[in-house]
């Protein structure tokens, strides 16, 4: 039975406490995606059921901004409408926490949100007793050539961090004091071992990470990567620049043949030549999936050998593969 009573008090180690703890225990965390509008939570909970046996340190819940779609009208013309396909990131975080008693970490993003929208998200999270969040700018809209901030919203993660810091200090965005401030938020940010797609170079991108740390970010989670050497070099450069916060590797196994070309384009990361060479030998998606499991398992073992204790898995479209990797890692 996973459900707790209304009187159940959630009192486990926070995400930030877990990340900063000095321990030899190896732990996993998982990112999941809220269900599509109208599809319910059955699939999401089924996925978490497959992962909970690995005692996740926390579950991270991604979010997506509204997007424009074109709907045909009765007169044959098309009207551009703004819709949100995946509502309920805050609610899903609360549902996961209530059902499984696992720490949760929803994304808070600039994209598609005004300062006021974000403020109400923070208030809702406080009401729910959720104090761990990941702060991100978010992706640009599909129809835009570059990121365009929502009117009344933020253009950069640093601006979002400043809003959360101000909220933690007991002030709303307009400067009004909060009469009864709740528990302060702990927050992490994203980082990119192969640089953010919009950054002119890796060095400038890392300067932005340093700025986020200096503003109060307590840890960073990387974009997915397949080449450990790029992660090791990134961490080494970060330390040389004075970036001292933990840098958690974000990993995702390849699961389909098409990902050989889709993943580099979507996530702006390289597929190492040895992996690419093996993928082209695969005849079916299942062949590629098994290769992805083996590559990811070896990748994680190498991270362990270099002192990494905490690995974050991106599970979208790869839950079964992630579960198989976790089983293999726990055997050794």
XYZ file of C-alpha atoms in Angstrom:
332
model
C 0.000 0.000 0.000
C 1.583 3.278 -1.110
C -1.095 5.752 -0.106
C -0.678 7.409 3.254
C -3.468 8.862 5.351
C -4.280 12.543 5.462
C -2.385 12.698 8.749
C 0.792 11.231 7.270
C 3.716 13.637 7.712
C 6.334 13.720 4.976
C 9.699 13.975 6.663
C 12.467 12.477 4.561
C 15.840 13.868 3.593
C 15.534 16.750 1.137
C 17.024 16.556 -2.332
C 19.710 19.067 -1.437
C 20.611 17.244 1.777
C 20.894 13.997 -0.165
C 23.108 15.511 -2.851
C 25.443 17.122 -0.322
C 25.679 14.223 2.113
C 29.073 12.613 2.586
C 28.379 8.944 1.947
C 29.698 5.994 0.022
C 26.163 4.841 -0.798
C 25.349 4.927 -4.507
C 21.885 6.222 -5.315
C 19.748 6.918 -8.359
C 17.285 9.681 -9.162
C 14.818 9.687 -12.037
C 13.178 12.323 -14.214
C 9.596 11.688 -15.341
C 7.171 13.539 -17.587
C 3.646 14.584 -16.550
C 0.923 12.781 -18.523
C -0.705 14.332 -21.546
C -3.872 16.270 -20.923
C -6.806 13.919 -20.374
C -4.787 10.684 -20.212
C -4.745 10.235 -16.451
C -1.897 9.047 -14.246
C -2.033 5.280 -14.783
C 0.914 5.140 -17.186
C 3.011 7.494 -15.065
C 2.395 5.513 -11.899
C 3.084 2.239 -13.727
C 6.461 3.657 -14.775
C 7.281 4.746 -11.234
C 6.255 1.304 -9.959
C 9.013 -0.130 -12.169
C 11.575 2.287 -10.731
C 10.682 2.474 -7.047
C 12.358 -0.854 -6.288
C 15.684 0.905 -6.820
C 15.032 3.198 -3.831
C 15.280 6.488 -5.752
C 16.724 9.386 -3.815
C 14.172 11.643 -5.501
C 11.949 11.944 -8.548
C 12.294 14.975 -10.768
C 9.221 16.141 -12.702
C 9.770 17.997 -15.954
C 7.422 20.599 -17.359
C 6.699 22.154 -20.746
C 5.390 25.548 -21.727
C 2.287 26.139 -23.786
C 2.704 25.867 -27.534
C 0.954 27.183 -30.607
C -1.099 24.909 -32.825
C -3.102 25.743 -35.926
C -6.728 24.593 -35.939
C -8.880 24.655 -39.037
C -12.065 26.697 -38.801
C -15.396 25.965 -40.467
C -14.613 28.508 -43.198
C -11.427 26.677 -44.153
C -9.097 29.220 -42.559
C -6.656 28.358 -39.788
C -6.494 29.964 -36.381
C -3.394 29.920 -34.216
C -4.237 28.807 -30.679
C -2.046 28.520 -27.612
C -2.520 25.214 -25.815
C -0.839 23.382 -22.978
C -0.510 19.661 -23.600
C 0.880 18.580 -20.227
C -0.742 20.413 -17.327
C -0.212 19.704 -13.662
C 3.518 19.554 -12.908
C 2.967 20.820 -9.362
C -0.049 18.557 -8.880
C 1.819 15.536 -10.253
C 4.711 16.234 -7.886
C 2.279 16.285 -4.970
C 0.587 13.098 -6.169
C 3.918 11.250 -6.420
C 5.015 12.423 -3.000
C 1.691 11.420 -1.450
C 1.490 8.024 -3.158
C 5.095 6.874 -2.838
C 6.628 8.931 -0.028
C 9.591 9.679 -2.287
C 11.119 13.193 -2.358
C 10.051 15.117 -5.445
C 11.609 17.970 -7.383
C 9.395 19.789 -9.895
C 10.852 22.009 -12.592
C 10.127 25.727 -12.435
C 10.767 27.357 -15.794
C 10.771 30.826 -17.303
C 9.324 29.657 -20.604
C 5.615 30.325 -20.946
C 5.267 31.835 -17.464
C 4.949 35.335 -16.083
C 6.565 36.432 -12.831
C 3.122 36.216 -11.232
C 2.587 32.681 -12.566
C 5.875 31.606 -10.988
C 4.974 33.290 -7.726
C 1.759 31.285 -7.491
C 3.654 28.093 -8.324
C 5.946 28.794 -5.376
C 2.987 29.430 -3.095
C 1.272 26.220 -4.208
C 4.442 24.237 -3.587
C 4.775 25.699 -0.108
C 1.183 24.723 0.669
C 2.022 21.182 -0.420
C 5.208 20.988 1.636
C 7.454 20.704 -1.433
C 10.638 22.734 -1.062
C 13.031 21.236 -3.628
C 12.888 22.690 -7.148
C 14.984 22.765 -10.305
C 15.189 26.199 -11.912
C 15.454 26.369 -15.694
C 14.908 28.835 -18.474
C 13.123 26.194 -20.538
C 13.215 25.505 -24.252
C 12.314 28.031 -26.884
C 8.925 27.595 -28.528
C 9.001 25.359 -31.594
C 7.782 28.143 -33.833
C 10.481 30.606 -32.687
C 14.027 30.792 -34.017
C 15.306 31.929 -30.605
C 14.016 32.051 -27.058
C 11.369 34.733 -26.596
C 10.404 35.450 -22.975
C 6.742 35.579 -22.080
C 5.552 39.178 -21.625
C 5.922 39.854 -17.912
C 8.255 36.861 -17.532
C 11.965 36.139 -17.325
C 14.472 35.847 -20.144
C 17.180 34.021 -18.164
C 17.522 31.486 -15.366
C 19.484 34.035 -13.350
C 16.402 36.264 -13.227
C 14.318 33.309 -12.047
C 16.884 32.550 -9.337
C 16.696 36.143 -8.134
C 12.913 35.878 -7.856
C 13.148 32.677 -5.797
C 15.863 34.226 -3.593
C 13.630 37.237 -2.990
C 10.725 34.921 -2.168
C 12.932 32.999 0.268
C 13.859 36.290 1.907
C 10.165 36.980 2.549
C 9.158 39.265 -0.319
C 6.873 38.934 -3.298
C 8.168 40.011 -6.700
C 6.623 43.472 -6.355
C 8.439 44.028 -3.058
C 5.434 43.383 -0.820
C 6.467 41.578 2.385
C 5.100 38.049 2.835
C 3.206 38.135 6.137
C 3.907 34.514 7.019
C 6.852 33.208 4.972
C 6.889 29.448 4.616
C 9.795 27.045 4.355
C 12.505 28.314 2.038
C 13.174 26.599 -1.270
C 16.336 24.697 -2.097
C 17.149 24.754 -5.780
C 19.441 23.359 -8.399
C 20.072 24.288 -12.019
C 21.010 22.623 -15.291
C 24.442 22.537 -16.909
C 25.776 21.389 -20.254
C 29.047 19.418 -20.611
C 28.891 20.008 -24.370
C 27.593 23.594 -23.917
C 24.094 24.966 -24.277
C 22.986 25.199 -27.888
C 22.749 28.999 -27.707
C 26.066 29.609 -25.962
C 28.862 30.889 -28.217
C 31.376 28.585 -26.517
C 31.733 26.274 -23.525
C 33.768 28.745 -21.477
C 31.077 31.446 -21.581
C 28.417 28.862 -20.847
C 30.340 27.804 -17.749
C 30.586 31.428 -16.642
C 26.789 31.461 -16.564
C 26.880 28.357 -14.355
C 29.319 30.145 -12.035
C 26.911 33.074 -11.866
C 24.035 30.742 -10.980
C 26.144 29.238 -8.205
C 27.059 32.673 -6.893
C 23.356 33.571 -6.816
C 22.613 30.553 -4.645
C 22.206 27.452 -6.794
C 23.148 24.493 -4.611
C 23.899 21.879 -7.273
C 23.712 21.313 -11.017
C 22.397 18.415 -13.091
C 23.882 17.872 -16.532
C 22.167 17.525 -19.848
C 22.376 13.936 -21.032
C 25.683 12.813 -22.515
C 27.123 9.580 -23.882
C 30.829 10.383 -23.638
C 32.116 10.324 -20.061
C 35.312 12.066 -21.010
C 33.346 15.217 -21.808
C 31.760 15.087 -18.350
C 35.128 14.586 -16.638
C 36.658 17.495 -18.566
C 33.656 19.682 -17.781
C 33.915 19.010 -14.042
C 37.658 19.651 -14.102
C 37.159 23.009 -15.849
C 34.339 23.898 -13.474
C 36.494 23.302 -10.410
C 39.300 25.377 -11.912
C 36.804 28.233 -12.377
C 35.678 28.106 -8.754
C 32.462 26.169 -9.361
C 32.283 24.029 -6.239
C 28.667 22.807 -6.214
C 27.975 19.127 -6.933
C 27.572 18.360 -10.643
C 25.252 15.371 -11.050
C 25.629 13.409 -14.306
C 22.395 13.044 -16.283
C 22.239 9.784 -18.237
C 19.791 8.263 -20.715
C 20.163 4.973 -22.594
C 19.663 4.919 -26.331
C 16.446 3.003 -27.039
C 15.759 3.215 -30.806
C 17.675 3.172 -34.071
C 16.323 6.604 -35.002
C 17.973 8.149 -31.951
C 21.352 7.956 -33.658
C 20.359 11.075 -35.599
C 17.510 12.449 -33.479
C 19.361 12.663 -30.138
C 22.268 14.860 -31.342
C 19.798 17.217 -32.997
C 17.370 17.378 -30.069
C 19.783 17.424 -27.136
C 22.835 18.907 -28.848
C 25.196 16.200 -27.696
C 27.583 13.989 -29.638
C 27.216 10.257 -30.076
C 30.728 8.840 -29.526
C 32.184 7.190 -32.601
C 32.448 3.707 -30.985
C 28.764 3.818 -30.000
C 27.653 5.166 -33.385
C 29.624 2.427 -35.129
C 27.770 -0.237 -33.127
C 24.361 1.371 -33.619
C 24.622 1.225 -37.405
C 25.143 -2.538 -37.103
C 21.786 -2.943 -35.331
C 18.969 -4.406 -37.420
C 16.016 -3.559 -35.164
C 14.992 -1.136 -32.426
C 15.340 -3.976 -29.923
C 18.946 -4.468 -31.027
C 19.548 -0.760 -30.473
C 17.823 -0.897 -27.080
C 20.004 -3.748 -25.883
C 23.085 -1.912 -27.100
C 21.902 1.183 -25.238
C 21.516 -0.798 -22.018
C 25.016 -2.228 -22.299
C 26.619 1.128 -23.198
C 24.831 2.953 -20.374
C 25.747 0.269 -17.837
C 29.412 0.553 -18.745
C 29.145 4.333 -18.766
C 27.753 4.348 -15.221
C 30.390 1.895 -13.992
C 33.104 4.198 -15.290
C 31.460 7.130 -13.505
C 31.519 5.087 -10.302
C 35.215 4.371 -10.812
C 35.815 8.135 -10.946
C 34.084 8.705 -7.614
C 30.575 9.578 -8.787
C 27.982 8.296 -6.314
C 24.743 9.842 -7.575
C 23.441 9.285 -11.105
C 20.355 10.966 -12.522
C 18.431 9.052 -15.199
C 16.239 10.620 -17.849
C 13.524 7.994 -18.228
C 11.250 9.425 -20.923
C 10.659 6.690 -23.530
C 13.299 4.587 -21.773
C 11.794 3.417 -18.465
C 12.336 -0.288 -19.113
C 15.908 0.304 -20.281
C 16.692 2.429 -17.222
C 15.268 -0.291 -14.960
C 17.475 -2.916 -16.611
C 20.547 -0.702 -16.248
C 19.777 -0.114 -12.563
C 19.443 -3.849 -11.959
C 22.794 -4.520 -13.580
C 24.482 -1.787 -11.528
C 23.036 -3.045 -8.252
C 24.386 -6.531 -8.901
C 27.948 -5.256 -8.708
